[in-house]
Amino acid sequence: MRVALFSDAVPPRLDGVAVTVARLVGELTARGHEVALIGPGPFDETAGASLHVRLPGFPLPSLPGLYGAAPRLGAAAKRALDQFRPEVVHALTEMPVGLAGRQYAMSRDLLFVTSAHTDYPAYLRHWGAGAAAPAMSAWMNWFHRAARVTLCPSRSYLERLRARGHRGPLRIWSRGVDAERFSPAHRSTAFRERLGASGRKIVLSVGRVVPEKRFDRLIGAFAEATRRSHDAVLVIVGVGASRRALEARAPPGVVFLGALRGHALAEAYASSDLFALASEEETFGNVVLEAMASGLPPVVPRAGALSELVNERTGALVDVSDSGAMARALGALIRDDGERAARGRAARLDALDRSWAKATDEVLSGYRFALGS
């Protein structure tokens, strides 16, 4: 097939959608499909793509690495895509680039498929704009209504979309992990020494440092868990609008490393002792899966997609309505070397069963469903 992928999140941006886009391009082209990638701004060449269409973009100051774009294709972009002759137009985001894909597919009467990755209505509440959440839900329902099928990363998010009025066909497109890149084999004593963590445990968290990721909650839980013993450090990897404020008031033992990529990121995972994430709005949790592949037991909220990834055998699920639950779970795993190691091994085994090849099978199944419909 010839597939045109429209996404507002593209490499080198560091988030789950951009990572997923890069892996999807690679997997599709490895199977002999041709791919055109359409995104905003000066994004990287993505290995395997036959065509890159860069829409004029402008940087968004509050979202580092993210570019905005006008929700339409120019004449040159349309000509390039017409020459590519896509059989499937897949909009991976509901924002301007995805809207451009929707308009292109409708204007050419092409098979249109969408993905729903991000819970924007829930995120609006964390940005102080909760009153706009119903309008955002209505917008998303309108956007996806044109699609033959909408692909969702988890069962919980699929059910959430249904509850908000989504009426079109929905199917699961899960996520995978490269278990060689993210592996305990990359553990580094030098990494731990650079952090001054020799003899202390490292609690790692990775993600965009923005309000909806609730790093404030995680920092508070960590401070409570280590209040008496100071036997661990919390390492936060990522950038975002909240970093400066959080760093200014973070207690001792909290380290912000900024963005890490490639081997440096894999090394950070493998050199840590456990992973923690405090957001209950995740629609999948790529970083949790990367941590599990690296042999780390995750401590995460018992909410949404995270409860589909983690269980009490592989990590700890906590009730975020209980303000002390995360602190207790962190403290228990920091201090119990045997239990932490056992859950880390189980987490690694579970992650090994989640490959990008399997995830791509689900995408292609969705395409076949759309073609058949």
mmCIF file of C-alpha atoms in Angstrom:
data_model
loop_
_atom_site.group_PDB
_atom_site.id
_atom_site.type_symbol
_atom_site.label_atom_id
_atom_site.label_comp_id
_atom_site.label_asym_id
_atom_site.label_seq_id
_atom_site.Cartn_x
_atom_site.Cartn_y
_atom_site.Cartn_z
ATOM 1 C CA MET A 1 0.000 0.000 0.000
ATOM 2 C CA ARG A 2 0.925 3.654 -0.331
ATOM 3 C CA VAL A 3 0.165 5.357 2.972
ATOM 4 C CA ALA A 4 0.220 9.089 3.734
ATOM 5 C CA LEU A 5 0.781 9.745 7.448
ATOM 6 C CA PHE A 6 -0.261 13.196 8.730
ATOM 7 C CA SER A 7 1.015 14.043 12.216
ATOM 8 C CA ASP A 8 1.555 17.206 14.263
ATOM 9 C CA ALA A 9 4.114 15.240 16.323
ATOM 10 C CA VAL A 10 7.133 14.046 14.324
ATOM 11 C CA PRO A 11 10.777 13.296 15.114
ATOM 12 C CA PRO A 12 12.917 14.758 16.584
ATOM 13 C CA ARG A 13 10.175 15.753 19.011
ATOM 14 C CA LEU A 14 10.358 13.638 22.170
ATOM 15 C CA ASP A 15 6.950 12.265 23.055
ATOM 16 C CA GLY A 16 4.999 9.057 22.653
ATOM 17 C CA VAL A 17 3.254 10.068 19.432
ATOM 18 C CA ALA A 18 6.475 11.130 17.666
ATOM 19 C CA VAL A 19 8.231 7.922 18.732
ATOM 20 C CA THR A 20 5.251 5.907 17.511
ATOM 21 C CA VAL A 21 5.242 7.720 14.151
ATOM 22 C CA ALA A 22 8.932 6.941 13.593
ATOM 23 C CA ARG A 23 8.456 3.262 14.428
ATOM 24 C CA LEU A 24 5.349 2.990 12.246
ATOM 25 C CA VAL A 25 7.215 4.405 9.247
ATOM 26 C CA GLY A 26 10.045 1.929 9.778
ATOM 27 C CA GLU A 27 7.780 -1.074 10.226
ATOM 28 C CA LEU A 28 5.568 -0.280 7.238
ATOM 29 C CA THR A 29 8.473 0.295 4.869
ATOM 30 C CA ALA A 30 10.232 -2.860 6.088
ATOM 31 C CA ARG A 31 7.160 -4.774 4.895
ATOM 32 C CA GLY A 32 7.260 -3.213 1.445
ATOM 33 C CA HIS A 33 4.679 -0.451 1.886
ATOM 34 C CA GLU A 34 5.451 3.073 0.673
ATOM 35 C CA VAL A 35 5.045 5.925 3.150
ATOM 36 C CA ALA A 36 4.716 9.692 2.841
ATOM 37 C CA LEU A 37 5.173 11.604 6.104
ATOM 38 C CA ILE A 38 3.551 15.019 6.440
ATOM 39 C CA GLY A 39 4.352 17.188 9.466
ATOM 40 C CA PRO A 40 5.011 20.754 10.651
ATOM 41 C CA GLY A 41 8.252 22.673 10.652
ATOM 42 C CA PRO A 42 11.815 21.450 10.068
ATOM 43 C CA PHE A 43 11.370 17.856 11.169
ATOM 44 C CA ASP A 44 13.978 15.145 10.650
ATOM 45 C CA GLU A 45 14.185 12.762 7.725
ATOM 46 C CA THR A 46 12.552 9.531 8.903
ATOM 47 C CA ALA A 47 14.275 6.364 7.736
ATOM 48 C CA GLY A 48 12.257 4.527 5.131
ATOM 49 C CA ALA A 49 9.808 7.251 4.133
ATOM 50 C CA SER A 50 9.543 7.778 0.372
ATOM 51 C CA LEU A 51 8.315 11.347 0.716
ATOM 52 C CA HIS A 52 8.620 14.055 3.389
ATOM 53 C CA VAL A 53 6.225 16.992 3.164
ATOM 54 C CA ARG A 54 7.100 19.776 5.601
ATOM 55 C CA LEU A 55 4.282 22.229 6.180
ATOM 56 C CA PRO A 56 5.345 25.791 7.085
ATOM 57 C CA GLY A 57 5.573 25.784 10.867
ATOM 58 C CA PHE A 58 6.128 28.110 13.787
ATOM 59 C CA PRO A 59 7.617 27.138 17.179
ATOM 60 C CA LEU A 60 5.284 26.970 20.161
ATOM 61 C CA PRO A 61 7.140 28.548 23.118
ATOM 62 C CA SER A 62 5.197 26.691 25.817
ATOM 63 C CA LEU A 63 5.805 23.309 24.143
ATOM 64 C CA PRO A 64 9.524 22.907 23.368
ATOM 65 C CA GLY A 65 10.217 20.985 20.189
ATOM 66 C CA LEU A 66 6.659 21.326 18.914
ATOM 67 C CA TYR A 67 5.733 23.336 15.857
ATOM 68 C CA GLY A 68 2.339 24.671 14.902
ATOM 69 C CA ALA A 69 1.113 24.805 11.320
ATOM 70 C CA ALA A 70 -1.784 26.064 9.255
ATOM 71 C CA PRO A 71 -4.491 23.388 8.864
ATOM 72 C CA ARG A 72 -4.166 23.111 5.091
ATOM 73 C CA LEU A 73 -1.850 21.961 2.330
ATOM 74 C CA GLY A 74 -0.292 24.383 -0.097
ATOM 75 C CA ALA A 75 -0.323 23.802 -3.844
ATOM 76 C CA ALA A 76 3.189 22.287 -3.881
ATOM 77 C CA ALA A 77 2.336 19.864 -1.063
ATOM 78 C CA LYS A 78 -0.831 18.768 -2.869
ATOM 79 C CA ARG A 79 1.101 18.176 -6.081
ATOM 80 C CA ALA A 80 3.696 16.079 -4.268
ATOM 81 C CA LEU A 81 1.000 13.944 -2.627
ATOM 82 C CA ASP A 82 -0.964 13.589 -5.837
ATOM 83 C CA GLN A 83 2.178 12.258 -7.502
ATOM 84 C CA PHE A 84 2.702 9.872 -4.561
ATOM 85 C CA ARG A 85 -0.897 8.608 -5.079
ATOM 86 C CA PRO A 86 -1.756 7.474 -1.528
ATOM 87 C CA GLU A 87 -4.264 4.681 -1.097
ATOM 88 C CA VAL A 88 -4.671 5.367 2.629
ATOM 89 C CA VAL A 89 -4.578 8.751 4.362
ATOM 90 C CA HIS A 90 -3.917 8.263 8.078
ATOM 91 C CA ALA A 91 -4.252 11.294 10.372
ATOM 92 C CA LEU A 92 -2.427 10.514 13.596
ATOM 93 C CA THR A 93 -3.395 13.741 15.376
ATOM 94 C CA GLU A 94 -6.539 15.847 15.572
ATOM 95 C CA MET A 95 -4.633 19.133 15.404
ATOM 96 C CA PRO A 96 -3.793 21.291 12.293
ATOM 97 C CA VAL A 97 -1.704 18.769 10.342
ATOM 98 C CA GLY A 98 -4.271 16.059 10.975
ATOM 99 C CA LEU A 99 -6.976 18.438 9.807
ATOM 100 C CA ALA A 100 -5.003 19.078 6.610
ATOM 101 C CA GLY A 101 -4.956 15.312 6.082
ATOM 102 C CA ARG A 102 -8.697 15.102 6.650
ATOM 103 C CA GLN A 103 -9.335 17.825 4.090
ATOM 104 C CA TYR A 104 -6.970 16.221 1.559
ATOM 105 C CA ALA A 105 -8.593 12.791 1.918
ATOM 106 C CA MET A 106 -12.093 14.242 1.570
ATOM 107 C CA SER A 107 -11.148 16.315 -1.471
ATOM 108 C CA ARG A 108 -9.628 13.283 -3.245
ATOM 109 C CA ASP A 109 -12.216 10.721 -2.038
ATOM 110 C CA LEU A 110 -9.444 8.634 -0.435
ATOM 111 C CA LEU A 111 -9.675 6.059 2.332
ATOM 112 C CA PHE A 112 -9.345 8.020 5.593
ATOM 113 C CA VAL A 113 -8.152 6.513 8.874
ATOM 114 C CA THR A 114 -7.539 8.362 12.152
ATOM 115 C CA SER A 115 -5.776 7.715 15.433
ATOM 116 C CA ALA A 116 -6.741 9.010 18.869
ATOM 117 C CA HIS A 117 -3.602 9.195 21.028
ATOM 118 C CA THR A 118 -4.069 12.178 23.325
ATOM 119 C CA ASP A 119 -6.826 12.949 25.821
ATOM 120 C CA TYR A 120 -7.047 16.667 25.105
ATOM 121 C CA PRO A 121 -10.274 17.245 27.103
ATOM 122 C CA ALA A 122 -8.593 15.851 30.221
ATOM 123 C CA TYR A 123 -5.425 17.869 29.600
ATOM 124 C CA LEU A 124 -7.403 21.117 29.386
ATOM 125 C CA ARG A 125 -8.342 20.758 33.050
ATOM 126 C CA HIS A 126 -4.682 20.759 34.028
ATOM 127 C CA TRP A 127 -4.072 23.922 32.000
ATOM 128 C CA GLY A 128 -6.888 25.811 33.742
ATOM 129 C CA ALA A 129 -9.242 25.544 30.761
ATOM 130 C CA GLY A 130 -11.561 22.782 31.925
ATOM 131 C CA ALA A 131 -14.629 24.724 30.785
ATOM 132 C CA ALA A 132 -13.527 24.112 27.193
ATOM 133 C CA ALA A 133 -13.393 20.314 27.604
ATOM 134 C CA PRO A 134 -16.938 19.632 26.222
ATOM 135 C CA ALA A 135 -16.182 21.729 23.136
ATOM 136 C CA MET A 136 -12.916 19.844 22.634
ATOM 137 C CA SER A 137 -14.750 16.500 22.900
ATOM 138 C CA ALA A 138 -17.255 17.700 20.306
ATOM 139 C CA TRP A 139 -14.421 18.778 18.012
ATOM 140 C CA MET A 140 -12.729 15.384 18.309
ATOM 141 C CA ASN A 141 -15.998 13.547 17.579
ATOM 142 C CA TRP A 142 -16.476 15.684 14.462
ATOM 143 C CA PHE A 143 -12.893 15.112 13.337
ATOM 144 C CA HIS A 144 -13.045 11.306 13.650
ATOM 145 C CA ARG A 145 -16.533 11.007 12.170
ATOM 146 C CA ALA A 146 -15.062 11.169 8.647
ATOM 147 C CA ALA A 147 -12.822 8.146 9.246
ATOM 148 C CA ARG A 148 -13.590 4.578 8.224
ATOM 149 C CA VAL A 149 -11.916 3.524 11.475
ATOM 150 C CA THR A 150 -10.225 5.229 14.452
ATOM 151 C CA LEU A 151 -7.282 3.465 16.095
ATOM 152 C CA CYS A 152 -6.847 3.783 19.900
ATOM 153 C CA PRO A 153 -3.803 2.784 21.973
ATOM 154 C CA SER A 154 -5.688 1.121 24.830
ATOM 155 C CA ARG A 155 -9.020 -0.398 25.775
ATOM 156 C CA SER A 156 -9.570 2.191 28.494
ATOM 157 C CA TYR A 157 -9.171 5.128 26.091
ATOM 158 C CA LEU A 158 -11.428 3.453 23.539
ATOM 159 C CA GLU A 159 -14.138 3.204 26.191
ATOM 160 C CA ARG A 160 -13.542 6.829 27.216
ATOM 161 C CA LEU A 161 -14.100 7.979 23.631
ATOM 162 C CA ARG A 162 -17.292 5.959 23.422
ATOM 163 C CA ALA A 163 -18.553 7.557 26.646
ATOM 164 C CA ARG A 164 -17.911 11.003 25.153
ATOM 165 C CA GLY A 165 -20.062 10.298 22.114
ATOM 166 C CA HIS A 166 -17.706 8.810 19.516
ATOM 167 C CA ARG A 167 -19.952 6.824 17.172
ATOM 168 C CA GLY A 168 -17.600 5.533 14.463
ATOM 169 C CA PRO A 169 -15.708 2.209 14.352
ATOM 170 C CA LEU A 170 -12.921 1.966 16.938
ATOM 171 C CA ARG A 171 -10.094 -0.567 17.023
ATOM 172 C CA ILE A 172 -7.019 -1.072 19.195
ATOM 173 C CA TRP A 173 -3.549 -0.091 17.990
ATOM 174 C CA SER A 174 -1.295 -0.819 20.945
ATOM 175 C CA ARG A 175 2.395 0.098 21.274
ATOM 176 C CA GLY A 176 5.646 -1.805 21.269
ATOM 177 C CA VAL A 177 9.147 -1.431 22.624
ATOM 178 C CA ASP A 178 12.621 -2.174 21.295
ATOM 179 C CA ALA A 179 13.782 -4.599 23.989
ATOM 180 C CA GLU A 180 17.386 -4.533 22.777
ATOM 181 C CA ARG A 181 17.661 -0.763 22.899
ATOM 182 C CA PHE A 182 15.874 -0.626 26.264
ATOM 183 C CA SER A 183 17.573 -3.351 28.248
ATOM 184 C CA PRO A 184 19.239 -3.929 31.647
ATOM 185 C CA ALA A 185 22.421 -4.581 29.649
ATOM 186 C CA HIS A 186 22.963 -0.814 29.344
ATOM 187 C CA ARG A 187 23.351 -0.267 33.095
ATOM 188 C CA SER A 188 26.241 2.113 33.807
ATOM 189 C CA THR A 189 28.130 2.648 37.050
ATOM 190 C CA ALA A 190 29.524 5.874 35.602
ATOM 191 C CA PHE A 191 25.998 7.246 35.104
ATOM 192 C CA ARG A 192 25.193 6.603 38.752
ATOM 193 C CA GLU A 193 28.439 8.155 39.929
ATOM 194 C CA ARG A 194 27.802 11.313 37.894
ATOM 195 C CA LEU A 195 24.550 11.738 39.804
ATOM 196 C CA GLY A 196 26.199 11.112 43.150
ATOM 197 C CA ALA A 197 23.969 8.066 43.567
ATOM 198 C CA SER A 198 26.568 5.500 44.609
ATOM 199 C CA GLY A 199 24.972 3.568 47.457
ATOM 200 C CA ARG A 200 21.566 5.176 46.833
ATOM 201 C CA LYS A 201 18.617 4.066 44.766
ATOM 202 C CA ILE A 202 17.556 5.995 41.651
ATOM 203 C CA VAL A 203 13.870 6.592 41.026
ATOM 204 C CA LEU A 204 13.483 7.602 37.377
ATOM 205 C CA SER A 205 10.669 9.463 35.641
ATOM 206 C CA VAL A 206 10.574 10.369 31.942
ATOM 207 C CA GLY A 207 8.160 12.618 30.114
ATOM 208 C CA ARG A 208 7.205 16.118 29.044
ATOM 209 C CA VAL A 209 7.489 18.361 32.111
ATOM 210 C CA VAL A 210 4.036 19.898 31.778
ATOM 211 C CA PRO A 211 1.081 20.232 34.190
ATOM 212 C CA GLU A 212 -0.858 17.154 33.042
ATOM 213 C CA LYS A 213 2.089 14.855 33.800
ATOM 214 C CA ARG A 214 1.771 15.732 37.517
ATOM 215 C CA PHE A 215 5.456 15.884 38.362
ATOM 216 C CA ASP A 216 4.416 18.045 41.315
ATOM 217 C CA ARG A 217 2.579 15.039 42.738
ATOM 218 C CA LEU A 218 5.548 12.739 42.102
ATOM 219 C CA ILE A 219 8.056 15.108 43.722
ATOM 220 C CA GLY A 220 5.830 15.414 46.792
ATOM 221 C CA ALA A 221 5.475 11.635 47.083
ATOM 222 C CA PHE A 222 9.218 11.131 46.690
ATOM 223 C CA ALA A 223 10.000 13.738 49.347
ATOM 224 C CA GLU A 224 7.634 11.997 51.779
ATOM 225 C CA ALA A 225 9.032 8.529 50.965
ATOM 226 C CA THR A 226 12.623 9.628 51.667
ATOM 227 C CA ARG A 227 11.954 12.150 54.452
ATOM 228 C CA ARG A 228 13.753 10.137 57.126
ATOM 229 C CA SER A 229 16.327 8.086 55.235
ATOM 230 C CA HIS A 230 17.450 10.134 52.189
ATOM 231 C CA ASP A 231 18.429 6.818 50.584
ATOM 232 C CA ALA A 232 17.322 7.637 47.044
ATOM 233 C CA VAL A 233 17.408 10.301 44.348
ATOM 234 C CA LEU A 234 14.617 11.197 41.947
ATOM 235 C CA VAL A 235 15.837 11.757 38.378
ATOM 236 C CA ILE A 236 13.479 13.523 35.956
ATOM 237 C CA VAL A 237 14.229 13.302 32.224
ATOM 238 C CA GLY A 238 12.352 15.657 29.923
ATOM 239 C CA VAL A 239 11.647 19.284 29.096
ATOM 240 C CA GLY A 240 8.532 21.404 29.224
ATOM 241 C CA ALA A 241 6.786 24.499 30.473
ATOM 242 C CA SER A 242 6.725 23.405 34.139
ATOM 243 C CA ARG A 243 10.396 22.560 34.537
ATOM 244 C CA ARG A 244 11.669 25.934 35.758
ATOM 245 C CA ALA A 245 9.021 26.295 38.461
ATOM 246 C CA LEU A 246 9.357 22.695 39.642
ATOM 247 C CA GLU A 247 13.144 22.855 39.729
ATOM 248 C CA ALA A 248 13.079 26.083 41.746
ATOM 249 C CA ARG A 249 11.106 24.529 44.580
ATOM 250 C CA ALA A 250 12.235 20.894 44.367
ATOM 251 C CA PRO A 251 13.672 19.463 47.607
ATOM 252 C CA PRO A 252 17.189 18.005 47.836
ATOM 253 C CA GLY A 253 17.564 14.712 46.023
ATOM 254 C CA VAL A 254 15.597 15.716 42.912
ATOM 255 C CA VAL A 255 17.656 16.045 39.725
ATOM 256 C CA PHE A 256 16.422 17.405 36.375
ATOM 257 C CA LEU A 257 18.472 16.090 33.430
ATOM 258 C CA GLY A 258 16.558 17.691 30.557
ATOM 259 C CA ALA A 259 16.071 15.820 27.287
ATOM 260 C CA LEU A 260 17.973 12.590 26.624
ATOM 261 C CA ARG A 261 18.005 10.611 23.381
ATOM 262 C CA GLY A 262 19.341 7.374 21.978
ATOM 263 C CA HIS A 263 21.890 5.521 24.073
ATOM 264 C CA ALA A 264 21.891 8.229 26.766
ATOM 265 C CA LEU A 265 18.186 7.629 27.395
ATOM 266 C CA ALA A 266 18.566 3.840 27.372
ATOM 267 C CA GLU A 267 21.457 4.187 29.820
ATOM 268 C CA ALA A 268 19.374 6.342 32.159
ATOM 269 C CA TYR A 269 16.629 3.716 32.284
ATOM 270 C CA ALA A 270 18.962 0.768 32.779
ATOM 271 C CA SER A 271 21.067 2.549 35.418
ATOM 272 C CA SER A 272 18.052 3.360 37.602
ATOM 273 C CA ASP A 273 16.346 1.121 40.145
ATOM 274 C CA LEU A 274 12.653 1.831 39.718
ATOM 275 C CA PHE A 275 10.384 3.987 37.612
ATOM 276 C CA ALA A 276 7.556 6.313 38.653
ATOM 277 C CA LEU A 277 4.847 8.197 36.804
ATOM 278 C CA ALA A 278 2.144 10.240 38.522
ATOM 279 C CA SER A 279 -0.183 11.142 35.634
ATOM 280 C CA GLU A 280 -3.569 9.422 35.542
ATOM 281 C CA GLU A 281 -4.377 10.754 32.050
ATOM 282 C CA GLU A 282 -2.160 8.391 30.033
ATOM 283 C CA THR A 283 -3.788 6.775 27.014
ATOM 284 C CA PHE A 284 -0.967 4.209 26.854
ATOM 285 C CA GLY A 285 2.358 5.035 28.523
ATOM 286 C CA ASN A 286 5.294 4.398 26.160
ATOM 287 C CA VAL A 287 7.782 5.455 28.833
ATOM 288 C CA VAL A 288 6.370 2.887 31.251
ATOM 289 C CA LEU A 289 6.920 0.144 28.689
ATOM 290 C CA GLU A 290 10.477 1.380 28.047
ATOM 291 C CA ALA A 291 11.143 1.262 31.789
ATOM 292 C CA MET A 292 9.751 -2.269 32.047
ATOM 293 C CA ALA A 293 11.932 -3.439 29.144
ATOM 294 C CA SER A 294 14.894 -1.948 31.039
ATOM 295 C CA GLY A 295 14.093 -4.120 34.059
ATOM 296 C CA LEU A 296 12.506 -1.421 36.241
ATOM 297 C CA PRO A 297 9.324 -1.991 38.253
ATOM 298 C CA PRO A 298 6.986 0.985 37.650
ATOM 299 C CA VAL A 299 5.011 2.794 40.352
ATOM 300 C CA VAL A 300 1.998 4.301 38.575
ATOM 301 C CA PRO A 301 -1.616 5.346 39.239
ATOM 302 C CA ARG A 302 -4.281 2.675 39.133
ATOM 303 C CA ALA A 303 -5.987 4.536 36.306
ATOM 304 C CA GLY A 304 -6.736 4.162 32.624
ATOM 305 C CA ALA A 305 -4.217 2.535 30.344
ATOM 306 C CA LEU A 306 -1.550 2.211 33.037
ATOM 307 C CA SER A 307 -3.548 -0.494 34.774
ATOM 308 C CA GLU A 308 -3.487 -2.404 31.464
ATOM 309 C CA LEU A 309 0.334 -2.313 31.452
ATOM 310 C CA VAL A 310 1.291 -2.747 35.112
ATOM 311 C CA ASN A 311 0.155 -5.158 37.827
ATOM 312 C CA GLU A 312 1.318 -6.050 41.321
ATOM 313 C CA ARG A 313 3.630 -8.704 39.887
ATOM 314 C CA THR A 314 5.539 -6.225 37.708
ATOM 315 C CA GLY A 315 5.297 -2.992 39.726
ATOM 316 C CA ALA A 316 2.876 -1.099 41.956
ATOM 317 C CA LEU A 317 -0.511 0.463 41.174
ATOM 318 C CA VAL A 318 -1.546 3.259 43.518
ATOM 319 C CA ASP A 319 -4.781 5.079 44.228
ATOM 320 C CA VAL A 320 -4.053 8.748 43.492
ATOM 321 C CA SER A 321 -7.040 9.829 45.613
ATOM 322 C CA ASP A 322 -4.986 8.632 48.606
ATOM 323 C CA SER A 323 -2.305 11.304 48.994
ATOM 324 C CA GLY A 324 0.087 8.940 50.756
ATOM 325 C CA ALA A 325 -0.293 5.878 48.509
ATOM 326 C CA MET A 326 2.452 6.749 46.046
ATOM 327 C CA ALA A 327 4.888 7.660 48.829
ATOM 328 C CA ARG A 328 4.273 4.327 50.546
ATOM 329 C CA ALA A 329 4.730 2.357 47.313
ATOM 330 C CA LEU A 330 7.942 4.208 46.468
ATOM 331 C CA GLY A 331 9.317 3.744 49.962
ATOM 332 C CA ALA A 332 8.559 0.028 50.007
ATOM 333 C CA LEU A 333 10.330 -0.659 46.697
ATOM 334 C CA ILE A 334 13.276 1.628 47.491
ATOM 335 C CA ARG A 335 14.020 -0.360 50.634
ATOM 336 C CA ASP A 336 13.176 -3.938 49.576
ATOM 337 C CA ASP A 337 15.951 -4.995 47.200
ATOM 338 C CA GLY A 338 14.595 -8.513 46.685
ATOM 339 C CA GLU A 339 11.024 -7.478 45.868
ATOM 340 C CA ARG A 340 12.202 -4.661 43.607
ATOM 341 C CA ALA A 341 14.452 -7.017 41.650
ATOM 342 C CA ALA A 342 11.742 -9.681 41.331
ATOM 343 C CA ARG A 343 9.194 -7.206 39.996
ATOM 344 C CA GLY A 344 11.788 -5.738 37.644
ATOM 345 C CA ARG A 345 12.464 -9.168 36.145
ATOM 346 C CA ALA A 346 8.739 -9.783 35.704
ATOM 347 C CA ALA A 347 8.339 -6.361 34.107
ATOM 348 C CA ARG A 348 11.073 -7.148 31.585
ATOM 349 C CA LEU A 349 9.385 -10.443 30.659
ATOM 350 C CA ASP A 350 6.036 -8.729 30.092
ATOM 351 C CA ALA A 351 7.684 -6.056 27.918
ATOM 352 C CA LEU A 352 9.342 -8.690 25.730
ATOM 353 C CA ASP A 353 5.879 -9.734 24.555
ATOM 354 C CA ARG A 354 5.112 -6.222 23.240
ATOM 355 C CA SER A 355 6.948 -5.687 19.971
ATOM 356 C CA TRP A 356 6.552 -2.954 17.380
ATOM 357 C CA ALA A 357 5.925 -5.704 14.819
ATOM 358 C CA LYS A 358 2.816 -6.806 16.743
ATOM 359 C CA ALA A 359 1.676 -3.202 17.057
ATOM 360 C CA THR A 360 2.056 -2.722 13.297
ATOM 361 C CA ASP A 361 -0.002 -5.862 12.669
ATOM 362 C CA GLU A 362 -2.824 -4.059 14.484
ATOM 363 C CA VAL A 363 -2.435 -0.970 12.284
ATOM 364 C CA LEU A 364 -2.559 -3.045 9.106
ATOM 365 C CA SER A 365 -5.554 -4.929 10.455
ATOM 366 C CA GLY A 366 -7.230 -1.554 10.942
ATOM 367 C CA TYR A 367 -6.405 -0.564 7.362
ATOM 368 C CA ARG A 368 -7.855 -3.845 6.069
ATOM 369 C CA PHE A 369 -10.980 -3.299 8.142
ATOM 370 C CA ALA A 370 -11.348 0.193 6.655
ATOM 371 C CA LEU A 371 -10.819 -1.119 3.115
ATOM 372 C CA GLY A 372 -13.399 -3.819 3.684
ATOM 373 C CA SER A 373 -15.937 -1.358 5.038
#
